[in-house]
């Protein structure tokens, strides 16, 4: 029995190792290089101990160069036997000298060592460039030495008048190697001021492009000096640390002030600029001579970059960390946080840090007990963790540097001086003769020491603040400094440096004798190789191969985690030589020992040889059996069949009838292909392990009873639900997922039904689809069927509309027609509301809500059933109740004591004709009674005389939640005389009444206030004015958010929706609100309105008045078309650009016509071409927001007011509109009139497009000033002309020549044409607001309007008559001098209508003004009439072709085409669906696209006209140049002909000049509109007179406002 258990234990062990093999098979060790490997585990050279021959070699500082894996050690020595320039001196009295030693390579071999020729000096600080090529040193005599990586001195110098600091542990040398090497130092300097000022310098001391021994001498280097001056609260400031950022463009400088304060600054050395602010941190204790560390680590793009400043207080055993988190995308933004922790080892020093991230920082610590620690500052978990690593060793001048960086496993070097060392804490100390340099490492792969892993109890790390306080004044000085004196330092090579060879303590590995193992080839055996592992210090992994390096047989298994070798059955007898190899990493060297296996062929229990086990397939939840073959060499019959593998669904069976494997898979975990079922035989001994492959399979779910999916017949647009036949899974899996292939959006599976809603496009088709059943393991079955789609089934023509109605209203609503109805459709409803009945024959609903419970919104669900198909519809019925209203306000009552009087309240109106209930409330008023709607007053108590009683009247239609309230006052007088006297007093006639018997009754005049919306903006700003006399301001102050309700009145539906708003400001009687608009407000054809309603009564009592703002008071205002934020940005940018263009171009203006006539003529022509197009923005059609803004901007540009009269002249003319104190008082006084007429445009379209007033002068602006100037010129010009003619001794032909000279008439005509459109528009608009009041501007405009309109009419008729009367003299000099502006650029051919073109254009302006203003409320009619006018103008331009220049004629037609296209787009905007409830987002997008089309038309017109302007202007310049050249030729020719060398007669001279003129005419034919030059020769006078001058290129003047 005991042997049985031993055998079982052996088998279990074998099974365990086999399973380990199976698990390990997926992750084999990394493949080694081809065998044989090189040498054995190489020796390690750390600890590294270096010393002198006869004296100490003391290290002070060292730095690790990551780029070159090198270490620079500095310190001092008195061992002169090492120096080449001295004889041996070992008496210990020689002065010390500083040395520098460079170690590199895997063994940290001394590459070079030098001594500096400085007696009694030591090196306090050493710094390396990032690439290790530059070494910076600082000695105790304040000498800076710069070396290269070979030990050659580059420069050595001192900084006069400076002191580095009293601290010998500073880090104030920084070397930059990008873009070139630059060495920076920071140190304390005493300024020679009175008193002396301490400051800190940041100075570059070396640059190869500058003199290496000079600093701050001109150039860019002069600006790199920086200074921190301590404030009055600090007595000292010492620099203690500095470091670069990643790209060396920013220096982090740390300063200690007064021992407790730390200031961190960031400086850009290239620009000498400081990144503000400097950060200031306070430490709780005074510290000095403490090691500080500053580092910067890059983590971008995985996270923010991190700066850390840290130190450990040796006295308090505490640590402080300042962490700066830098945003890589905004590096100037940095957030600093301070952390604090205590409980660290006593007298410990923090030498270096490694930043693993913003949540973890490593530190290298050395304490007073000779231990070094890896300290982890776990910021995330607020912990400090200390871990000892190097065995205890007492070091003087300890120093540590990390050899790793970032988020990697931290290792660091530790250096110092000592005369002893050891490898393990348990070992005794070993000694060396002199103090030497010790170098240790915490990396176990590098050192022979036993690295400790002792971890202390975590300490608390807490955050102490993020203060950002500028405590020091920082600035940068660029003045020149004196030269840095050359220190003249030289170097001496050091030799005879001694190294302690520690490798003798670790002898080389020697392989042991070969291990011999015997085994039976038919049984398994496990051999543990753990006792034979190779104990070399190198790390690595193990491999088991044949001795010659070839692969071992497959029946030999090796596990490199447990180091077990398993010999399985199946081997051949014989001897096998193996080798266990330890592969040392990372050198891939090798150590080994050999193993010899001897296989013995003994009789074994086994199955009949040669039998092959087949692959077997079984199914989930089904029983299966497999009979095994016969057995040989069995000690007992039958032998036991036992499992080697762990499948629970396999059961072995042993019986006399044979051996069987029973398969019963039942769970999903049992399913799988190619599973190896392993078993063995046992009869006291075990056979080898056999294996058979078994596939456990899962069958797909099926429809029960062999069922299938039947074909389905559906109708278009009808929802059909088809039950899915029952289904199940043979293995009982659940759940079973159902899907349809192909996936069609209108076929869904809901519950156990197939739901089909076939669209119109499939009408009359057959759809082949499949139902797929899938179990949890992915097995699926597919059932195909067809969907037969009939033609379109009955449906409602449109969705039933929603119904809005009032209580007590009887309404009949017809259901939309049923299409494709073959009298087979049935209308079904869910339960209808009580007030709704349905006539099935006529499909009409009758709605008659009469009760309170009928109020609200009710949803009517409709089912249209046809055959087996059902379509669902619904609509809503909203029943509303309008509150009753008083037909007029209640009036205060005055009664006489003892006299009965009555008061019938005004009629209470209810739109639903509901019964009104009336009640009242009055305090202590028994003399008041109410019967129906009549109040009765009878005062019988003497005490009531002289009192005023407030009566609250409540009325309701019995449907309101709260009754409405109205108030009036009842005052009781003693007798009728007192009543009459009070009435006189109220009316202001109390001066005529002096009866002393009149009682002094406290009666206040009651004033009813009102509200009006003054302004509504696109951004939601609403300006509301309160009207109510002197009490309006008090009412405005008392109005709060809860007193108002703001609703949107949607366009055509007139539905109201409450929106959110708040009060932003109150000024006098004005309130500024800000509302949150709904997304679709004012986006349809008609603009939506805002309704502001007072929902609670507000009263304001003054000395003699009681101002009341009644509940229900409301006001309406239109909301301008909305635009998105992006569109607003585009519009703002366009408006700014046009403003710049307007200022730069300075279009328009009479003065500029004189100064820049030719260019201004072109510009006016351009603006005139655009004027008819841009004036169409006045059409009363809602245009999407951005299009309206752009067009309005263009219109304002064309009507540009260059004199800015709206800023000075208009406020002066309309002083009551100014914002002076007097104006504000008048505004309050005006508020007494609730119906005060406000100055605004005739409608929103005129208001938003430049005509925001009905005042004539406000709309004319600078045109009005030009008109005044022209009138003044007409007054003063005649006497001036008369005086000039008298001085010239000229006699005027008539008084008309004096009173109306030609140039005055020309100015009148030009002004008339240019300013016709603003004059006619402003005059017609002012007709609607002609009144005389206290405003001078309004009164003057009222007087001038008929005068201007009459003058325009007379001028239009006079222009026509002038052309008609002079029809045959249009080209004469007399006509052109006086009336040239009427026909400039026009054809003057006799019999043509072309000369009248200017008059036609003016007539068009008259018609346009009448259409746009007179029909302003009829946008559709405006569009049709303007389109008709455009067609007429196109026909006239094609028939007449009025311009001399063909280009001009073409552009007239093109511009009119643009006008027509614009009007067509406006038609598209004004037609189609309207009403918010009938449109969707597509309609809004359609309107936006139309708006963009309008903008496109305008911009395209501008582009073409501007291109034409440039071309014509260029042609004109070219022609003028040619004309000037030809005039020179003609002048020379004339001089030649008239010279004395020729004798010619008059005819000859005349013919010659005529030929010249003809030639000139032919030359000028290439330029448009150039008039012939006429030169006449008069021989009698002996001179040539030029009768006419060549006319300039002219165009018709624009009809626009200047």
CSV table of C-alpha atoms in Angstrom, one decimal, residues 494-828:
chain,number,residue,atom,x,y,z
A,494,UNK,CA,48.7,62.5,-12.9
A,495,UNK,CA,50.4,59.1,-13.0
A,496,UNK,CA,50.9,56.1,-10.7
A,497,UNK,CA,47.2,56.1,-9.7
A,498,UNK,CA,46.5,52.9,-7.7
A,499,UNK,CA,43.5,50.6,-8.2
A,500,UNK,CA,42.4,48.1,-5.7
A,501,UNK,CA,41.7,44.8,-7.5
A,502,UNK,CA,38.6,43.3,-5.9
A,503,UNK,CA,38.1,40.6,-8.6
A,504,UNK,CA,40.3,38.2,-6.5
A,505,UNK,CA,37.5,37.9,-4.0
A,506,UNK,CA,35.4,36.2,-6.7
A,507,UNK,CA,37.2,33.1,-8.2
A,508,UNK,CA,36.1,31.8,-11.6
A,509,UNK,CA,33.4,29.1,-11.8
A,510,UNK,CA,34.7,25.5,-12.3
A,511,UNK,CA,32.1,22.9,-13.6
A,512,UNK,CA,31.5,20.0,-11.2
A,513,UNK,CA,31.7,16.3,-12.2
A,514,UNK,CA,29.2,14.9,-14.6
A,515,UNK,CA,25.8,14.0,-13.1
A,516,UNK,CA,24.8,10.4,-14.1
A,517,UNK,CA,21.0,9.5,-14.1
A,518,UNK,CA,19.5,6.1,-15.0
A,519,UNK,CA,15.8,5.7,-16.1
A,520,UNK,CA,13.4,3.1,-17.6
A,521,UNK,CA,12.5,4.0,-21.2
A,522,UNK,CA,8.9,3.0,-20.7
A,523,UNK,CA,8.2,5.1,-17.6
A,524,UNK,CA,8.5,8.8,-16.7
A,525,UNK,CA,11.0,10.2,-14.3
A,526,UNK,CA,11.6,13.6,-12.7
A,527,UNK,CA,15.0,14.9,-11.8
A,528,UNK,CA,15.5,18.2,-9.9
A,529,UNK,CA,18.5,20.2,-11.2
A,530,UNK,CA,18.1,22.9,-8.5
A,531,UNK,CA,21.1,21.7,-6.5
A,532,UNK,CA,23.3,21.9,-9.5
A,533,UNK,CA,22.6,25.6,-10.4
A,534,UNK,CA,25.7,27.6,-11.3
A,535,UNK,CA,26.4,30.2,-8.6
A,536,UNK,CA,28.1,32.9,-10.5
A,537,UNK,CA,27.3,36.6,-9.8
A,538,UNK,CA,26.1,37.2,-13.4
A,539,UNK,CA,22.4,37.1,-14.0
A,540,UNK,CA,21.0,35.1,-16.8
A,541,UNK,CA,18.8,32.1,-17.8
A,542,UNK,CA,19.2,28.4,-18.1
A,543,UNK,CA,19.0,26.1,-21.1
A,544,UNK,CA,19.2,22.3,-21.3
A,545,UNK,CA,20.7,21.0,-24.6
A,546,UNK,CA,22.8,18.1,-25.8
A,547,UNK,CA,26.5,18.4,-24.8
A,548,UNK,CA,27.4,19.3,-28.4
A,549,UNK,CA,24.9,22.1,-28.4
A,550,UNK,CA,22.2,20.4,-30.5
A,551,UNK,CA,18.6,20.3,-29.4
A,552,UNK,CA,17.6,17.7,-26.8
A,553,UNK,CA,15.1,14.9,-27.7
A,554,UNK,CA,11.4,15.8,-27.3
A,555,UNK,CA,10.9,13.3,-24.5
A,556,UNK,CA,13.2,15.2,-22.3
A,557,UNK,CA,11.4,18.2,-20.7
A,558,UNK,CA,13.0,21.1,-18.8
A,559,UNK,CA,11.4,23.8,-16.8
A,560,UNK,CA,13.5,26.9,-16.2
A,561,UNK,CA,11.3,28.1,-13.4
A,562,UNK,CA,11.5,25.0,-11.2
A,563,UNK,CA,14.7,23.7,-12.7
A,564,UNK,CA,13.1,20.2,-13.0
A,565,UNK,CA,14.0,17.8,-15.8
A,566,UNK,CA,11.2,15.3,-16.7
A,567,UNK,CA,12.1,12.2,-18.7
A,568,UNK,CA,8.9,10.9,-20.4
A,569,UNK,CA,8.3,7.5,-21.9
A,570,UNK,CA,9.1,6.8,-25.5
A,571,UNK,CA,12.9,7.0,-25.3
A,572,UNK,CA,15.2,4.4,-26.8
A,573,UNK,CA,17.7,2.6,-24.7
A,574,UNK,CA,21.2,4.0,-24.6
A,575,UNK,CA,23.3,6.9,-23.2
A,576,UNK,CA,22.5,10.6,-23.7
A,577,UNK,CA,25.0,13.4,-22.8
A,578,UNK,CA,23.3,16.6,-21.9
A,579,UNK,CA,24.6,20.0,-20.7
A,580,UNK,CA,22.9,22.5,-18.4
A,581,UNK,CA,24.0,26.0,-19.6
A,582,UNK,CA,23.7,29.3,-17.8
A,583,UNK,CA,23.6,32.1,-20.3
A,584,UNK,CA,24.9,35.3,-18.7
A,585,UNK,CA,23.1,38.5,-19.8
A,586,UNK,CA,23.6,40.9,-21.4
A,587,UNK,CA,27.1,39.6,-22.4
A,588,UNK,CA,25.8,36.2,-23.6
A,589,UNK,CA,28.7,34.4,-22.0
A,590,UNK,CA,28.2,30.8,-20.7
A,591,UNK,CA,28.9,28.6,-17.7
A,592,UNK,CA,27.7,25.0,-17.5
A,593,UNK,CA,27.8,21.5,-16.1
A,594,UNK,CA,27.2,18.1,-17.8
A,595,UNK,CA,24.5,15.4,-17.3
A,596,UNK,CA,24.6,11.8,-18.6
A,597,UNK,CA,21.3,9.9,-19.0
A,598,UNK,CA,21.3,6.1,-19.3
A,599,UNK,CA,18.1,4.5,-20.6
A,600,UNK,CA,17.3,0.9,-19.7
A,601,UNK,CA,15.0,-1.3,-21.8
A,602,UNK,CA,13.0,-3.4,-19.3
A,603,UNK,CA,9.6,-5.1,-19.7
A,604,UNK,CA,6.9,-2.4,-19.3
A,605,UNK,CA,3.1,-2.3,-19.1
A,606,UNK,CA,1.7,-1.0,-22.4
A,607,UNK,CA,-1.0,-1.2,-25.1
A,608,UNK,CA,-0.4,-3.5,-28.0
A,609,UNK,CA,2.5,-2.0,-30.0
A,610,UNK,CA,1.7,-0.4,-33.3
A,611,UNK,CA,-1.8,0.7,-32.4
A,612,UNK,CA,-2.7,4.3,-33.5
A,613,UNK,CA,-5.3,6.2,-31.6
A,614,UNK,CA,-7.9,7.8,-33.9
A,615,UNK,CA,-9.3,11.3,-33.6
A,616,UNK,CA,-12.8,11.3,-31.9
A,617,UNK,CA,-15.6,13.8,-32.2
A,618,UNK,CA,-18.3,14.1,-29.5
A,619,UNK,CA,-21.2,16.6,-29.0
A,620,UNK,CA,-22.1,18.7,-26.1
A,621,UNK,CA,-24.7,17.1,-23.8
A,622,UNK,CA,-24.4,13.7,-25.5
A,623,UNK,CA,-22.8,10.5,-24.0
A,624,UNK,CA,-20.0,8.8,-26.0
A,625,UNK,CA,-17.6,5.9,-25.4
A,626,UNK,CA,-14.3,4.7,-26.8
A,627,UNK,CA,-12.9,1.2,-26.3
A,628,UNK,CA,-9.1,1.0,-25.9
A,629,UNK,CA,-6.9,-1.7,-27.4
A,630,UNK,CA,-5.6,-4.7,-25.5
A,631,UNK,CA,-2.8,-4.5,-23.0
A,632,UNK,CA,0.6,-6.3,-22.7
A,633,UNK,CA,2.7,-7.2,-19.7
A,634,UNK,CA,0.0,-6.5,-17.2
A,635,UNK,CA,0.8,-7.8,-13.7
A,636,UNK,CA,-2.9,-7.8,-12.8
A,637,UNK,CA,-6.0,-8.2,-15.1
A,638,UNK,CA,-7.5,-5.9,-15.9
A,639,UNK,CA,-5.0,-3.1,-15.2
A,640,UNK,CA,-6.3,0.2,-13.9
A,641,UNK,CA,-6.9,2.9,-16.5
A,642,UNK,CA,-6.2,6.3,-14.9
A,643,UNK,CA,-6.3,9.9,-16.3
A,644,UNK,CA,-3.2,12.0,-16.7
A,645,UNK,CA,-5.0,15.1,-18.1
A,646,UNK,CA,-7.6,17.0,-16.1
A,647,UNK,CA,-10.7,16.9,-18.3
A,648,UNK,CA,-13.6,16.4,-15.9
A,649,UNK,CA,-16.0,15.3,-18.7
A,650,UNK,CA,-13.8,12.1,-19.4
A,651,UNK,CA,-14.2,9.1,-17.1
A,652,UNK,CA,-11.9,6.0,-17.4
A,653,UNK,CA,-13.5,2.5,-17.0
A,654,UNK,CA,-11.7,-0.7,-16.3
A,655,UNK,CA,-13.5,-4.0,-16.6
A,656,UNK,CA,-12.9,-7.6,-17.7
A,657,UNK,CA,-14.7,-6.8,-20.9
A,658,UNK,CA,-12.1,-4.1,-21.7
A,659,UNK,CA,-10.8,-0.6,-21.0
A,660,UNK,CA,-13.0,2.4,-22.0
A,661,UNK,CA,-13.0,6.2,-22.0
A,662,UNK,CA,-16.5,7.6,-21.2
A,663,UNK,CA,-17.2,11.2,-22.7
A,664,UNK,CA,-20.0,13.4,-21.2
A,665,UNK,CA,-19.3,17.1,-22.1
A,666,UNK,CA,-22.1,19.2,-20.5
A,667,UNK,CA,-20.7,22.8,-20.2
A,668,UNK,CA,-19.7,25.4,-22.7
A,669,UNK,CA,-16.2,25.3,-21.2
A,670,UNK,CA,-15.9,21.7,-22.5
A,671,UNK,CA,-16.3,22.7,-26.1
A,672,UNK,CA,-13.2,22.8,-28.2
A,673,UNK,CA,-11.3,21.2,-31.1
A,674,UNK,CA,-8.2,19.1,-30.8
A,675,UNK,CA,-8.3,18.5,-27.1
A,676,UNK,CA,-5.6,16.1,-25.9
A,677,UNK,CA,-7.1,13.5,-23.5
A,678,UNK,CA,-4.1,11.9,-21.7
A,679,UNK,CA,-4.2,8.6,-19.7
A,680,UNK,CA,-1.9,5.8,-18.5
A,681,UNK,CA,-2.1,2.2,-17.3
A,682,UNK,CA,-1.3,1.1,-13.7
A,683,UNK,CA,-0.8,-2.4,-12.3
A,684,UNK,CA,1.6,-1.5,-9.4
A,685,UNK,CA,3.8,0.3,-11.8
A,686,UNK,CA,2.8,3.0,-14.3
A,687,UNK,CA,3.0,2.8,-18.0
A,688,UNK,CA,3.9,5.6,-20.3
A,689,UNK,CA,1.3,8.4,-20.8
A,690,UNK,CA,-0.9,8.0,-23.9
A,691,UNK,CA,-2.8,10.7,-25.7
A,692,UNK,CA,-6.0,10.7,-27.9
A,693,UNK,CA,-7.4,13.7,-29.7
A,694,UNK,CA,-11.0,14.5,-29.0
A,695,UNK,CA,-13.2,17.2,-30.6
A,696,UNK,CA,-16.1,18.4,-28.5
A,697,UNK,CA,-18.4,20.2,-30.8
A,698,UNK,CA,-21.5,22.4,-30.4
A,699,UNK,CA,-24.6,22.2,-32.7
A,700,UNK,CA,-26.5,25.2,-33.9
A,701,UNK,CA,-30.0,26.1,-32.7
A,702,UNK,CA,-32.9,25.1,-34.9
A,703,UNK,CA,-36.6,25.8,-35.3
A,704,UNK,CA,-38.5,23.1,-33.4
A,705,UNK,CA,-40.0,20.1,-35.1
A,706,UNK,CA,-38.0,20.7,-38.3
A,707,UNK,CA,-40.0,23.8,-39.0
A,708,UNK,CA,-39.1,26.7,-41.3
A,709,UNK,CA,-39.9,30.3,-42.0
A,710,UNK,CA,-43.0,30.8,-44.2
A,711,UNK,CA,-43.1,33.6,-46.8
A,712,UNK,CA,-44.7,36.9,-45.8
A,713,UNK,CA,-47.0,39.1,-47.7
A,714,UNK,CA,-47.0,42.8,-46.7
A,715,UNK,CA,-48.2,46.2,-48.1
A,716,UNK,CA,-46.2,49.3,-48.6
A,717,UNK,CA,-46.1,51.7,-45.7
A,718,UNK,CA,-48.0,49.2,-43.5
A,719,UNK,CA,-46.6,47.9,-40.2
A,720,UNK,CA,-46.8,44.1,-40.2
A,721,UNK,CA,-45.9,41.9,-37.3
A,722,UNK,CA,-45.1,38.2,-38.1
A,723,UNK,CA,-44.6,35.7,-35.2
A,724,UNK,CA,-41.3,33.8,-35.4
A,725,UNK,CA,-41.8,30.0,-35.0
A,726,UNK,CA,-40.5,28.5,-31.7
A,727,UNK,CA,-36.9,27.5,-31.7
A,728,UNK,CA,-34.4,25.8,-29.4
A,729,UNK,CA,-30.8,24.8,-29.0
A,730,UNK,CA,-29.9,21.1,-28.9
A,731,UNK,CA,-27.4,21.7,-26.1
A,732,UNK,CA,-29.9,24.0,-24.3
A,733,UNK,CA,-27.8,27.1,-24.6
A,734,UNK,CA,-29.4,30.5,-23.8
A,735,UNK,CA,-29.9,33.1,-25.0
A,736,UNK,CA,-30.2,32.6,-28.7
A,737,UNK,CA,-29.7,35.7,-30.8
A,738,UNK,CA,-31.8,36.4,-33.9
A,739,UNK,CA,-30.7,38.4,-36.9
A,740,UNK,CA,-31.9,39.1,-40.5
A,741,UNK,CA,-29.7,38.8,-43.5
A,742,UNK,CA,-29.3,41.1,-45.5
A,743,UNK,CA,-29.8,43.7,-42.8
A,744,UNK,CA,-32.6,46.0,-43.9
A,745,UNK,CA,-33.6,49.1,-41.9
A,746,UNK,CA,-37.3,48.4,-42.3
A,747,UNK,CA,-37.2,44.9,-40.9
A,748,UNK,CA,-36.7,44.6,-37.2
A,749,UNK,CA,-37.1,41.9,-34.5
A,750,UNK,CA,-39.2,42.9,-31.6
A,751,UNK,CA,-39.8,40.3,-28.9
A,752,UNK,CA,-40.8,37.1,-30.7
A,753,UNK,CA,-42.1,38.9,-33.8
A,754,UNK,CA,-40.7,40.0,-37.1
A,755,UNK,CA,-41.8,43.6,-37.7
A,756,UNK,CA,-41.9,44.8,-41.3
A,757,UNK,CA,-42.6,48.4,-42.4
A,758,UNK,CA,-41.9,48.3,-46.1
A,759,UNK,CA,-41.1,51.7,-47.9
A,760,UNK,CA,-42.7,52.8,-51.2
A,761,UNK,CA,-39.6,51.9,-53.2
A,762,UNK,CA,-40.2,48.2,-52.7
A,763,UNK,CA,-43.8,48.2,-54.0
A,764,UNK,CA,-44.5,45.1,-56.1
A,765,UNK,CA,-41.1,43.4,-55.4
A,766,UNK,CA,-40.1,40.2,-53.8
A,767,UNK,CA,-37.3,40.4,-51.1
A,768,UNK,CA,-35.2,37.3,-50.3
A,769,UNK,CA,-34.2,37.3,-46.7
A,770,UNK,CA,-32.9,34.9,-44.1
A,771,UNK,CA,-33.5,34.4,-40.4
A,772,UNK,CA,-30.3,33.5,-38.6
A,773,UNK,CA,-30.3,31.7,-35.2
A,774,UNK,CA,-27.0,31.9,-33.3
A,775,UNK,CA,-26.1,30.4,-29.9
A,776,UNK,CA,-23.7,31.8,-27.4
A,777,UNK,CA,-20.7,29.9,-29.0
A,778,UNK,CA,-21.4,31.3,-32.4
A,779,UNK,CA,-23.0,28.2,-34.0
A,780,UNK,CA,-25.8,29.4,-36.3
A,781,UNK,CA,-28.5,28.0,-38.6
A,782,UNK,CA,-30.1,29.9,-41.5
A,783,UNK,CA,-33.8,29.8,-42.6
A,784,UNK,CA,-34.5,31.6,-45.9
A,785,UNK,CA,-37.9,33.0,-46.8
A,786,UNK,CA,-39.5,35.6,-49.1
A,787,UNK,CA,-41.2,38.9,-48.4
A,788,UNK,CA,-43.9,39.6,-51.0
A,789,UNK,CA,-44.5,43.4,-51.2
A,790,UNK,CA,-47.9,44.4,-52.5
A,791,UNK,CA,-48.7,47.7,-54.1
A,792,UNK,CA,-49.2,50.8,-52.0
A,793,UNK,CA,-51.8,50.2,-49.2
A,794,UNK,CA,-54.2,52.8,-48.0
A,795,UNK,CA,-52.7,55.7,-46.1
A,796,UNK,CA,-53.5,59.2,-45.0
A,797,UNK,CA,-52.6,61.9,-47.4
A,798,UNK,CA,-50.8,63.8,-44.7
A,799,UNK,CA,-50.4,63.5,-41.0
A,800,UNK,CA,-53.3,64.8,-39.0
A,801,UNK,CA,-52.6,68.4,-37.9
A,802,UNK,CA,-52.5,69.4,-34.3
A,803,UNK,CA,-55.4,71.4,-33.1
A,804,UNK,CA,-55.3,74.5,-30.9
A,805,UNK,CA,-58.6,75.7,-29.6
A,806,UNK,CA,-60.3,77.5,-26.7
A,807,UNK,CA,-62.6,76.3,-24.0
A,808,UNK,CA,-66.3,76.5,-24.9
A,809,UNK,CA,-65.5,76.4,-28.6
A,810,UNK,CA,-67.2,74.0,-31.0
A,811,UNK,CA,-64.9,72.8,-33.7
A,812,UNK,CA,-65.1,70.2,-36.4
A,813,UNK,CA,-61.9,68.7,-37.7
A,814,UNK,CA,-61.8,66.5,-40.7
A,815,UNK,CA,-59.3,63.6,-40.9
A,816,UNK,CA,-57.0,63.9,-44.0
A,817,UNK,CA,-58.2,61.9,-47.0
A,818,UNK,CA,-57.4,58.2,-47.1
A,819,UNK,CA,-55.4,57.4,-50.3
A,820,UNK,CA,-55.6,54.1,-52.1
A,821,UNK,CA,-58.7,53.3,-50.1
A,822,UNK,CA,-60.8,50.4,-51.5
A,823,UNK,CA,-63.4,50.8,-48.8
A,824,UNK,CA,-61.5,48.2,-46.8
A,825,UNK,CA,-59.8,50.5,-44.3
A,826,UNK,CA,-61.0,50.9,-40.8
A,827,UNK,CA,-60.3,53.8,-38.4
A,828,UNK,CA,-59.7,52.7,-34.9
